[in-house]
mmCIF file of C-alpha atoms in Angstrom:
data_model
loop_
_atom_site.group_PDB
_atom_site.id
_atom_site.type_symbol
_atom_site.label_atom_id
_atom_site.label_comp_id
_atom_site.label_asym_id
_atom_site.label_seq_id
_atom_site.Cartn_x
_atom_site.Cartn_y
_atom_site.Cartn_z
ATOM 1 C CA UNK I 1 2.934 -7.259 -0.667
ATOM 2 C CA UNK I 2 4.914 -9.627 -2.672
ATOM 3 C CA UNK I 3 3.240 -11.635 -5.447
ATOM 4 C CA UNK I 4 4.747 -14.915 -6.096
ATOM 5 C CA UNK I 5 3.334 -17.428 -9.092
ATOM 6 C CA UNK I 6 4.362 -21.188 -8.749
ATOM 7 C CA UNK I 7 4.430 -22.601 -12.298
ATOM 8 C CA UNK I 8 5.236 -25.533 -14.249
ATOM 9 C CA UNK I 9 6.872 -25.803 -17.882
ATOM 10 C CA UNK I 10 4.282 -25.859 -20.475
ATOM 11 C CA UNK I 11 1.262 -25.031 -18.483
ATOM 12 C CA UNK I 12 -1.070 -22.630 -20.333
ATOM 13 C CA UNK I 13 -2.914 -21.365 -17.265
ATOM 14 C CA UNK I 14 0.426 -20.462 -15.770
ATOM 15 C CA UNK I 15 1.447 -18.518 -18.883
ATOM 16 C CA UNK I 16 -1.975 -16.548 -19.033
ATOM 17 C CA UNK I 17 -1.772 -15.955 -15.386
ATOM 18 C CA UNK I 18 1.581 -14.407 -15.598
ATOM 19 C CA UNK I 19 0.727 -12.551 -18.548
ATOM 20 C CA UNK I 20 -2.327 -10.737 -17.105
ATOM 21 C CA UNK I 21 -0.151 -9.766 -14.162
ATOM 22 C CA UNK I 22 2.315 -8.316 -16.775
ATOM 23 C CA UNK I 23 -0.368 -6.321 -18.791
ATOM 24 C CA UNK I 24 -1.381 -4.720 -15.435
ATOM 25 C CA UNK I 25 2.211 -3.579 -15.028
ATOM 26 C CA UNK I 26 2.927 -5.994 -12.126
ATOM 27 C CA UNK I 27 5.957 -8.207 -12.332
ATOM 28 C CA UNK I 28 5.635 -11.487 -10.341
ATOM 29 C CA UNK I 29 8.346 -13.444 -8.932
ATOM 30 C CA UNK I 30 8.206 -16.737 -10.824
ATOM 31 C CA UNK I 31 9.094 -20.083 -9.349
ATOM 32 C CA UNK I 32 9.294 -23.269 -11.330
ATOM 33 C CA UNK I 33 7.714 -25.735 -8.924
ATOM 34 C CA UNK I 34 9.270 -28.759 -10.946
ATOM 35 C CA UNK I 35 12.967 -27.459 -10.193
ATOM 36 C CA UNK I 36 12.481 -26.090 -6.768
ATOM 37 C CA UNK I 37 11.641 -29.086 -4.355
ATOM 38 C CA UNK I 38 11.098 -26.850 -1.368
ATOM 39 C CA UNK I 39 8.516 -24.810 -3.596
ATOM 40 C CA UNK I 40 6.558 -27.935 -4.394
ATOM 41 C CA UNK I 41 6.564 -28.963 -0.842
ATOM 42 C CA UNK I 42 5.099 -25.590 0.149
ATOM 43 C CA UNK I 43 2.503 -25.205 -2.379
ATOM 44 C CA UNK I 44 1.272 -28.978 -2.031
ATOM 45 C CA UNK I 45 1.956 -29.469 1.761
ATOM 46 C CA UNK I 46 1.568 -26.379 3.479
ATOM 47 C CA UNK I 47 -1.336 -24.616 0.857
ATOM 48 C CA UNK I 48 -2.767 -27.923 0.119
ATOM 49 C CA UNK I 49 -2.818 -27.322 -3.645
ATOM 50 C CA UNK I 50 -2.357 -29.843 -6.480
ATOM 51 C CA UNK I 51 -2.932 -27.486 -9.767
ATOM 52 C CA UNK I 52 -0.724 -24.930 -11.412
ATOM 53 C CA UNK I 53 -0.251 -22.083 -11.105
ATOM 54 C CA UNK I 54 -0.395 -21.205 -7.630
ATOM 55 C CA UNK I 55 -0.465 -17.673 -6.968
ATOM 56 C CA UNK I 56 0.416 -16.160 -3.571
ATOM 57 C CA UNK I 57 -0.259 -12.681 -2.573
ATOM 58 C CA UNK I 58 0.137 -12.938 1.056
ATOM 59 C CA UNK I 59 -0.490 -15.500 3.568
ATOM 60 C CA UNK I 60 -4.176 -15.103 3.636
ATOM 61 C CA UNK I 61 -4.713 -14.489 -0.226
ATOM 62 C CA UNK I 62 -3.770 -17.360 -2.373
ATOM 63 C CA UNK I 63 -5.409 -19.646 -4.895
ATOM 64 C CA UNK I 64 -4.222 -22.246 -7.471
ATOM 65 C CA UNK I 65 -5.354 -22.504 -11.133
ATOM 66 C CA UNK I 66 -6.652 -20.131 -13.631
ATOM 67 C CA UNK I 67 -8.920 -17.580 -11.909
ATOM 68 C CA UNK I 68 -9.845 -14.423 -13.432
ATOM 69 C CA UNK I 69 -11.693 -13.062 -10.472
ATOM 70 C CA UNK I 70 -8.713 -13.346 -8.056
ATOM 71 C CA UNK I 71 -6.340 -12.259 -10.641
ATOM 72 C CA UNK I 72 -8.414 -8.909 -10.883
ATOM 73 C CA UNK I 73 -8.807 -8.772 -7.024
ATOM 74 C CA UNK I 74 -4.929 -9.390 -6.791
ATOM 75 C CA UNK I 75 -4.152 -6.664 -9.153
ATOM 76 C CA UNK I 76 -6.334 -4.089 -7.185
ATOM 77 C CA UNK I 77 -5.019 -5.020 -4.158
ATOM 78 C CA UNK I 78 -1.172 -4.727 -5.359
ATOM 79 C CA UNK I 79 -1.922 -1.270 -6.987
ATOM 80 C CA UNK I 80 -3.123 0.260 -4.313
ATOM 81 C CA UNK I 81 -0.246 -0.379 -2.242
ATOM 82 C CA UNK I 82 2.090 0.973 -4.801
#
């Protein structure tokens, strides 16, 4: 199970989301959606999100924005795999 966080520069919710994962010992793959056109297309056109961060745990578990409940759920899921 891989964890990807799509971010944008200066985004406070992005920074806090990544910080929560790192505090839990999980290093997410970071993608700056403003620098990678394919990433922006993916999060807006495929996933339908318009707010950063966009967090993708897997095809069925993803969200946008600062969501502590989803962050905790993802941490539990990722820790149970390792």
